[in-house]
PDB file of C-alpha atoms and ligand atoms in Angstrom:
ATOM      1  CA  MET T  26     -30.109 -39.017 -17.986  1.00 82.00           C
ATOM      2  CA  LEU T  27     -28.658 -36.067 -16.143  1.00 89.00           C
ATOM      3  CA  PRO T  28     -29.524 -35.568 -12.332  1.00 93.00           C
ATOM      4  CA  VAL T  29     -32.779 -34.389 -10.896  1.00 94.00           C
ATOM      5  CA  LEU T  30     -33.070 -32.400  -7.502  1.00 95.00           C
ATOM      6  CA  ALA T  31     -35.866 -30.927  -5.955  1.00 94.00           C
ATOM      7  CA  LEU T  32     -36.416 -28.176  -3.982  1.00 96.00           C
ATOM      8  CA  VAL T  33     -38.872 -28.933  -0.752  1.00 95.00           C
ATOM      9  CA  GLY T  34     -39.668 -27.141   2.139  1.00 95.00           C
ATOM     10  CA  ARG T  35     -42.454 -25.314   3.717  1.00 93.00           C
ATOM     11  CA  PRO T  36     -43.677 -22.450   1.729  1.00 91.00           C
ATOM     12  CA  ASN T  37     -42.166 -19.328   1.751  1.00 93.00           C
ATOM     13  CA  VAL T  38     -38.542 -20.774   2.895  1.00 96.00           C
ATOM     14  CA  GLY T  39     -37.383 -19.515  -0.223  1.00 96.00           C
ATOM     15  CA  LYS T  40     -37.723 -22.274  -3.018  1.00 94.00           C
ATOM     16  CA  SER T  41     -38.417 -20.466  -6.636  1.00 93.00           C
ATOM     17  CA  THR T  42     -35.826 -17.933  -5.964  1.00 95.00           C
ATOM     18  CA  LEU T  43     -33.897 -21.024  -5.371  1.00 97.00           C
ATOM     19  CA  PHE T  44     -34.762 -22.827  -8.502  1.00 95.00           C
ATOM     20  CA  ASN T  45     -34.888 -18.901 -10.321  1.00 94.00           C
ATOM     21  CA  ALA T  46     -31.962 -18.281  -9.225  1.00 96.00           C
ATOM     22  CA  LEU T  47     -29.975 -21.532 -10.203  1.00 96.00           C
ATOM     23  CA  THR T  48     -31.915 -22.358 -13.922  1.00 93.00           C
ATOM     24  CA  GLY T  49     -31.104 -18.284 -14.472  1.00 90.00           C
ATOM     25  CA  THR T  50     -34.659 -17.810 -15.393  1.00 80.00           C
ATOM     26  CA  ARG T  51     -37.742 -15.985 -13.735  1.00 77.00           C
ATOM     27  CA  ASP T  52     -39.878 -18.790 -14.390  1.00 70.00           C
ATOM     28  CA  ALA T  53     -41.091 -19.783 -10.887  1.00 70.00           C
ATOM     29  CA  LEU T  54     -43.787 -17.525  -9.696  1.00 68.00           C
ATOM     30  CA  VAL T  55     -41.916 -15.122  -5.954  1.00 69.00           C
ATOM     31  CA  ALA T  56     -43.817 -13.623  -3.612  1.00 63.00           C
ATOM     32  CA  ASP T  57     -43.881 -13.035  -0.249  1.00 62.00           C
ATOM     33  CA  LEU T  58     -47.638 -14.663  -0.143  1.00 59.00           C
ATOM     34  CA  PRO T  59     -47.596 -19.281   0.775  1.00 59.00           C
ATOM     35  CA  GLY T  60     -49.112 -21.356  -2.089  1.00 55.00           C
ATOM     36  CA  LEU T  61     -48.180 -19.664  -4.906  1.00 57.00           C
ATOM     37  CA  THR T  62     -46.384 -22.639  -6.915  1.00 61.00           C
ATOM     38  CA  ARG T  63     -48.363 -25.460  -6.684  1.00 61.00           C
ATOM     39  CA  ASP T  64     -47.506 -28.139  -9.230  1.00 65.00           C
ATOM     40  CA  ARG T  65     -43.821 -29.372  -9.763  1.00 74.00           C
ATOM     41  CA  LYS T  66     -42.096 -27.309 -11.796  1.00 84.00           C
ATOM     42  CA  TYR T  67     -38.716 -28.131 -14.267  1.00 87.00           C
ATOM     43  CA  GLY T  68     -35.696 -26.402 -15.515  1.00 90.00           C
ATOM     44  CA  TYR T  69     -31.879 -27.030 -16.207  1.00 90.00           C
ATOM     45  CA  THR T  70     -29.301 -24.990 -14.173  1.00 93.00           C
ATOM     46  CA  ARG T  71     -27.323 -22.727 -15.796  1.00 91.00           C
ATOM     47  CA  ALA T  72     -24.108 -22.850 -17.112  1.00 89.00           C
ATOM     48  CA  ASP T  73     -22.699 -21.223 -14.148  1.00 90.00           C
ATOM     49  CA  PHE T  74     -23.242 -25.199 -12.644  1.00 93.00           C
ATOM     50  CA  ALA T  75     -22.882 -28.884 -13.419  1.00 92.00           C
ATOM     51  CA  PRO T  76     -25.964 -29.560 -15.491  1.00 92.00           C
ATOM     52  CA  CYS T  77     -28.950 -31.278 -14.116  1.00 93.00           C
ATOM     53  CA  ILE T  78     -33.027 -30.953 -13.762  1.00 92.00           C
ATOM     54  CA  VAL T  79     -33.720 -28.918 -10.669  1.00 94.00           C
ATOM     55  CA  VAL T  80     -37.777 -29.180  -9.590  1.00 92.00           C
ATOM     56  CA  ASP T  81     -39.525 -26.549  -7.992  1.00 92.00           C
ATOM     57  CA  THR T  82     -42.281 -27.950  -5.709  1.00 90.00           C
ATOM     58  CA  GLY T  83     -44.983 -25.657  -3.373  1.00 84.00           C
ATOM     59  CA  GLY T  84     -45.112 -25.909  -0.195  1.00 80.00           C
ATOM     60  CA  LEU T  85     -45.907 -28.515   2.181  1.00 82.00           C
ATOM     61  CA  VAL T  86     -48.065 -28.188   5.191  1.00 79.00           C
ATOM     62  CA  PRO T  87     -49.480 -30.082   8.101  1.00 80.00           C
ATOM     63  CA  SER T  88     -52.695 -31.130   7.730  1.00 73.00           C
ATOM     64  CA  ALA T  89     -53.638 -30.365   3.988  1.00 70.00           C
ATOM     65  CA  ASP T  90     -57.074 -30.454   3.202  1.00 74.00           C
ATOM     66  CA  GLY T  91     -58.284 -29.923  -0.727  1.00 75.00           C
ATOM     67  CA  VAL T  92     -55.697 -27.200  -2.845  1.00 74.00           C
ATOM     68  CA  GLU T  93     -53.334 -27.783  -0.724  1.00 76.00           C
ATOM     69  CA  ARG T  94     -53.370 -31.362  -0.421  1.00 76.00           C
ATOM     70  CA  LEU T  95     -53.247 -31.668  -3.948  1.00 75.00           C
ATOM     71  CA  MET T  96     -50.218 -28.990  -4.429  1.00 74.00           C
ATOM     72  CA  ALA T  97     -48.351 -31.685  -1.289  1.00 79.00           C
ATOM     73  CA  GLN T  98     -48.663 -34.798  -3.413  1.00 80.00           C
ATOM     74  CA  GLN T  99     -47.181 -33.249  -6.019  1.00 81.00           C
ATOM     75  CA  SER T 100     -44.485 -32.323  -4.192  1.00 84.00           C
ATOM     76  CA  LEU T 101     -44.549 -36.199  -3.218  1.00 86.00           C
ATOM     77  CA  ARG T 102     -43.919 -37.334  -6.696  1.00 85.00           C
ATOM     78  CA  ALA T 103     -41.104 -35.061  -6.898  1.00 86.00           C
ATOM     79  CA  VAL T 104     -39.586 -36.495  -4.049  1.00 89.00           C
ATOM     80  CA  ASP T 105     -39.617 -39.837  -5.747  1.00 89.00           C
ATOM     81  CA  GLU T 106     -38.717 -38.796  -9.027  1.00 89.00           C
ATOM     82  CA  ALA T 107     -35.651 -37.247  -7.410  1.00 94.00           C
ATOM     83  CA  ASP T 108     -31.842 -38.031  -7.409  1.00 95.00           C
ATOM     84  CA  ARG T 109     -31.580 -35.991  -3.914  1.00 96.00           C
ATOM     85  CA  ILE T 110     -33.107 -33.765  -1.876  1.00 96.00           C
ATOM     86  CA  LEU T 111     -32.504 -30.132  -1.576  1.00 97.00           C
ATOM     87  CA  PHE T 112     -34.786 -29.417   1.892  1.00 97.00           C
ATOM     88  CA  LEU T 113     -34.948 -25.852   2.429  1.00 98.00           C
ATOM     89  CA  VAL T 114     -35.624 -24.095   5.522  1.00 97.00           C
ATOM     90  CA  ASP T 115     -35.699 -20.127   6.493  1.00 97.00           C
ATOM     91  CA  VAL T 116     -32.270 -18.980   9.123  1.00 96.00           C
ATOM     92  CA  ARG T 117     -33.922 -16.015  10.064  1.00 95.00           C
ATOM     93  CA  GLU T 118     -37.327 -17.941  11.059  1.00 95.00           C
ATOM     94  CA  GLY T 119     -35.482 -20.943  12.938  1.00 95.00           C
ATOM     95  CA  CYS T 120     -36.591 -24.302  13.091  1.00 96.00           C
ATOM     96  CA  THR T 121     -40.526 -24.292  13.122  1.00 95.00           C
ATOM     97  CA  PRO T 122     -43.064 -27.014  13.322  1.00 94.00           C
ATOM     98  CA  ALA T 123     -43.916 -26.739   9.622  1.00 94.00           C
ATOM     99  CA  ASP T 124     -40.251 -27.717   9.030  1.00 96.00           C
ATOM    100  CA  GLN T 125     -40.627 -30.424  11.365  1.00 95.00           C
ATOM    101  CA  PHE T 126     -43.646 -31.982   9.274  1.00 92.00           C
ATOM    102  CA  VAL T 127     -41.423 -31.387   6.075  1.00 93.00           C
ATOM    103  CA  ALA T 128     -38.710 -33.401   7.387  1.00 95.00           C
ATOM    104  CA  SER T 129     -41.116 -36.291   8.654  1.00 92.00           C
ATOM    105  CA  LEU T 130     -42.754 -36.570   5.079  1.00 90.00           C
ATOM    106  CA  ILE T 131     -38.834 -36.710   3.134  1.00 92.00           C
ATOM    107  CA  ARG T 132     -37.360 -38.828   5.993  1.00 93.00           C
ATOM    108  CA  ARG T 133     -39.224 -41.849   4.953  1.00 91.00           C
ATOM    109  CA  SER T 134     -38.661 -40.976   1.246  1.00 90.00           C
ATOM    110  CA  GLY T 135     -35.479 -43.144   1.880  1.00 91.00           C
ATOM    111  CA  LYS T 136     -33.582 -40.883  -0.338  1.00 93.00           C
ATOM    112  CA  PRO T 137     -30.384 -38.257   0.183  1.00 95.00           C
ATOM    113  CA  VAL T 138     -31.392 -34.936   1.386  1.00 96.00           C
ATOM    114  CA  ILE T 139     -28.711 -31.811   1.654  1.00 97.00           C
ATOM    115  CA  LEU T 140     -30.218 -29.155   4.397  1.00 97.00           C
ATOM    116  CA  VAL T 141     -30.151 -25.558   2.876  1.00 97.00           C
ATOM    117  CA  ALA T 142     -30.570 -22.486   5.350  1.00 97.00           C
ATOM    118  CA  ASN T 143     -31.772 -20.287   3.232  1.00 97.00           C
ATOM    119  CA  LYS T 144     -31.568 -16.491   3.583  1.00 97.00           C
ATOM    120  CA  ALA T 145     -28.150 -16.623   5.176  1.00 96.00           C
ATOM    121  CA  GLU T 146     -26.963 -12.900   3.670  1.00 96.00           C
ATOM    122  CA  GLY T 147     -25.312 -11.010   5.830  1.00 92.00           C
ATOM    123  CA  LEU T 148     -25.169 -13.849   8.854  1.00 89.00           C
ATOM    124  CA  ASP T 149     -22.446 -16.108  10.149  1.00 84.00           C
ATOM    125  CA  GLY T 150     -23.623 -19.348   8.103  1.00 72.00           C
ATOM    126  CA  ASP T 151     -22.432 -21.235  11.028  1.00 75.00           C
ATOM    127  CA  THR T 152     -24.372 -20.497  14.058  1.00 81.00           C
ATOM    128  CA  ALA T 153     -27.329 -19.413  12.040  1.00 80.00           C
ATOM    129  CA  GLY T 154     -27.699 -22.977  10.558  1.00 85.00           C
ATOM    130  CA  ALA T 155     -27.188 -24.497  14.396  1.00 89.00           C
ATOM    131  CA  ASP T 156     -31.096 -24.309  15.300  1.00 91.00           C
ATOM    132  CA  PHE T 157     -31.531 -27.179  12.213  1.00 96.00           C
ATOM    133  CA  HIS T 158     -29.304 -30.030  13.211  1.00 94.00           C
ATOM    134  CA  GLN T 159     -32.215 -31.112  15.183  1.00 95.00           C
ATOM    135  CA  LEU T 160     -34.070 -31.915  11.908  1.00 96.00           C
ATOM    136  CA  GLY T 161     -31.217 -34.968  11.754  1.00 95.00           C
ATOM    137  CA  PHE T 162     -29.885 -34.758   8.214  1.00 96.00           C
ATOM    138  CA  GLY T 163     -26.675 -33.179   9.116  1.00 94.00           C
ATOM    139  CA  GLU T 164     -24.985 -29.689   8.974  1.00 93.00           C
ATOM    140  CA  PRO T 165     -27.536 -27.084   7.409  1.00 95.00           C
ATOM    141  CA  GLN T 166     -26.019 -25.759   3.571  1.00 95.00           C
ATOM    142  CA  ALA T 167     -26.003 -21.713   4.435  1.00 95.00           C
ATOM    143  CA  ILE T 168     -26.750 -20.073   1.101  1.00 97.00           C
ATOM    144  CA  SER T 169     -28.878 -16.897  -0.029  1.00 97.00           C
ATOM    145  CA  ALA T 170     -31.099 -17.472  -2.863  1.00 97.00           C
ATOM    146  CA  ALA T 171     -32.207 -13.870  -3.101  1.00 97.00           C
ATOM    147  CA  HIS T 172     -28.274 -12.761  -3.394  1.00 97.00           C
ATOM    148  CA  ALA T 173     -26.932 -16.290  -5.338  1.00 96.00           C
ATOM    149  CA  SER T 174     -24.555 -16.329  -2.890  1.00 96.00           C
ATOM    150  CA  GLY T 175     -23.766 -19.984  -1.487  1.00 96.00           C
ATOM    151  CA  LEU T 176     -24.779 -21.536  -4.601  1.00 97.00           C
ATOM    152  CA  THR T 177     -21.923 -23.481  -6.061  1.00 97.00           C
ATOM    153  CA  GLY T 178     -21.121 -24.550  -2.856  1.00 96.00           C
ATOM    154  CA  LEU T 179     -24.590 -26.146  -2.667  1.00 97.00           C
ATOM    155  CA  MET T 180     -24.260 -27.650  -5.962  1.00 97.00           C
ATOM    156  CA  GLU T 181     -20.890 -29.383  -5.482  1.00 96.00           C
ATOM    157  CA  ARG T 182     -22.811 -31.217  -2.222  1.00 96.00           C
ATOM    158  CA  ALA T 183     -25.400 -31.801  -4.160  1.00 96.00           C
ATOM    159  CA  LEU T 184     -24.462 -33.465  -6.774  1.00 95.00           C
ATOM    160  CA  GLU T 185     -21.168 -35.316  -4.917  1.00 94.00           C
ATOM    161  CA  GLY T 186     -21.003 -38.643  -6.675  1.00 93.00           C
ATOM    162  CA  LEU T 187     -23.428 -38.030  -9.992  1.00 91.00           C
ATOM    163  CA  GLU T 188     -22.848 -38.034 -13.451  1.00 86.00           C
ATOM    164  CA  THR T 189     -23.620 -34.697 -15.260  1.00 82.00           C
ATOM    165  CA  LYS T 190     -22.781 -34.629 -18.612  1.00 81.00           C
ATOM    166  CA  VAL T 191     -23.116 -31.169 -20.701  1.00 78.00           C
ATOM    167  CA  SER T 192     -24.227 -33.614 -23.591  1.00 78.00           C
ATOM    168  CA  ASP T 193     -27.115 -34.505 -22.077  1.00 75.00           C
ATOM    169  CA  LEU T 194     -28.890 -30.877 -21.534  1.00 75.00           C
ATOM    170  CA  PRO T 195     -31.571 -30.041 -24.628  1.00 72.00           C
ATOM    171  CA  ASP T 196     -29.442 -28.191 -27.333  1.00 67.00           C
ATOM    172  CA  ASN T 197     -32.312 -25.836 -27.582  1.00 59.00           C
ATOM    173  CA  ARG T 198     -32.056 -23.930 -24.328  1.00 59.00           C
ATOM    174  CA  ASP T 199     -31.661 -20.751 -25.982  1.00 64.00           C
ATOM    175  CA  ARG T 200     -33.510 -20.674 -28.911  1.00 70.00           C
ATOM    176  CA  ILE T 201     -36.850 -19.072 -29.415  1.00 76.00           C
ATOM    177  CA  SER T 202     -39.689 -19.363 -26.771  1.00 77.00           C
ATOM    178  CA  VAL T 203     -43.206 -19.425 -27.519  1.00 85.00           C
ATOM    179  CA  ALA T 204     -46.092 -19.448 -24.755  1.00 89.00           C
ATOM    180  CA  VAL T 205     -49.253 -21.243 -25.406  1.00 91.00           C
ATOM    181  CA  ILE T 206     -51.906 -18.861 -24.778  1.00 94.00           C
ATOM    182  CA  GLY T 207     -56.179 -19.298 -24.204  1.00 94.00           C
ATOM    183  CA  ARG T 208     -59.257 -19.510 -22.142  1.00 93.00           C
ATOM    184  CA  PRO T 209     -59.622 -22.755 -20.001  1.00 87.00           C
ATOM    185  CA  ASN T 210     -60.017 -25.938 -20.567  1.00 89.00           C
ATOM    186  CA  VAL T 211     -58.874 -25.255 -25.175  1.00 93.00           C
ATOM    187  CA  GLY T 212     -56.455 -27.478 -24.753  1.00 90.00           C
ATOM    188  CA  LYS T 213     -53.671 -25.634 -24.258  1.00 86.00           C
ATOM    189  CA  SER T 214     -51.100 -28.172 -22.109  1.00 80.00           C
ATOM    190  CA  THR T 215     -53.070 -31.535 -24.330  1.00 84.00           C
ATOM    191  CA  LEU T 216     -50.975 -29.353 -27.116  1.00 87.00           C
ATOM    192  CA  ILE T 217     -48.074 -29.100 -24.997  1.00 80.00           C
ATOM    193  CA  ASN T 218     -48.075 -32.403 -23.834  1.00 74.00           C
ATOM    194  CA  ARG T 219     -47.672 -34.109 -27.684  1.00 80.00           C
TER     195      ARG T 219
HETATM  196  P1  GDP N 304     -40.944 -20.514  -1.953  1.00 57.79           P
HETATM  197  O1  GDP N 304     -42.664 -20.395  -1.314  1.00 57.79           O
HETATM  198  O2  GDP N 304     -40.728 -21.278  -0.600  1.00 57.79           O
HETATM  199  O3  GDP N 304     -41.152 -21.036  -3.323  1.00 57.79           O
HETATM  200  O4  GDP N 304     -40.749 -18.970  -1.889  1.00 57.79           O
HETATM  201  P2  GDP N 304     -40.315 -17.950  -1.977  1.00 57.79           P
HETATM  202  O5  GDP N 304     -38.877 -18.097  -3.398  1.00 57.79           O
HETATM  203  O6  GDP N 304     -41.634 -17.255  -2.955  1.00 57.79           O
HETATM  204  O7  GDP N 304     -39.900 -16.833  -1.507  1.00 57.79           O
HETATM  205  C1  GDP N 304     -40.758 -16.015  -0.541  1.00 57.79           C
HETATM  206  C2  GDP N 304     -40.173 -14.721  -0.190  1.00 57.79           C
HETATM  207  O8  GDP N 304     -38.855 -14.958   0.956  1.00 57.79           O
HETATM  208  C3  GDP N 304     -40.120 -13.926  -1.152  1.00 57.79           C
HETATM  209  O9  GDP N 304     -40.756 -12.646  -0.260  1.00 57.79           O
HETATM  210  C4  GDP N 304     -38.514 -14.405  -1.936  1.00 57.79           C
HETATM  211  O10 GDP N 304     -37.872 -13.114  -1.892  1.00 57.79           O
HETATM  212  C5  GDP N 304     -37.666 -13.886  -0.278  1.00 57.79           C
HETATM  213  N1  GDP N 304     -36.356 -14.707  -0.058  1.00 57.79           N
HETATM  214  C6  GDP N 304     -36.678 -15.878  -0.867  1.00 57.79           C
HETATM  215  N2  GDP N 304     -34.830 -15.853  -1.327  1.00 57.79           N
HETATM  216  C7  GDP N 304     -34.321 -14.983   0.191  1.00 57.79           C
HETATM  217  C8  GDP N 304     -33.115 -15.088   0.789  1.00 57.79           C
HETATM  218  O11 GDP N 304     -32.241 -15.125   0.693  1.00 57.79           O
HETATM  219  N3  GDP N 304     -32.551 -13.720   1.671  1.00 57.79           N
HETATM  220  C9  GDP N 304     -34.379 -13.028   1.905  1.00 57.79           C
HETATM  221  N4  GDP N 304     -34.015 -12.039   2.782  1.00 57.79           N
HETATM  222  N5  GDP N 304     -35.341 -13.652   1.716  1.00 57.79           N
HETATM  223  C10 GDP N 304     -35.231 -14.262   0.205  1.00 57.79           C
HETATM  224 MG1   MG N 305     -42.958 -20.911  -4.746  1.00 57.79          MG
END
């Protein structure tokens, strides 16, 4: 079994950007608006990194209702399935109440957490992340998902002590992709699941 890393955090911190950088895909939708990722999205790390499964999730927001509540349930399922949690925060915004909220949720899971200080390009990693010590997850790992910097160090830390075997990767990663398309409710997802 490959290790599983869940990318978790409030909306807009760069979870989907990091997912794309780690998987070498553009599978996860990235935009400057919250709530774009609604369910969980799975991918394999690209060959530059040790093999593992990364899971992109929707943003966790306090007092969620309706769709946001369903998104939160999806995110917490990803947390349950994961070996380790990458908890993303935005160094440009600093530590917000929404980050505190996410911290309280994932602390309850009891899973090992790596705090990831994203958007740190052009900043001194040590000072940029200092605001986030108050979250209680130790030293933040400074990265820039958009510039793909700091990712090797992040993955080394995230996978430390976990067994990663290339032979556990499916051998069809680079083969032909097929899109399943149709109007809503014709059975696309059922077909894929089967
Ligand atoms: P998500 O909601 O957590 O999945 O965040 P997204 O990946 O959709 O990114 C939200 C916004 O932050 C987008 O406009 C991204 O381009 C931007 N972003 C993501 N990573 C970085 C980064 O490392 N540096 C900067 N400056 N912006 C970033
Ligand atoms: Mg997203």
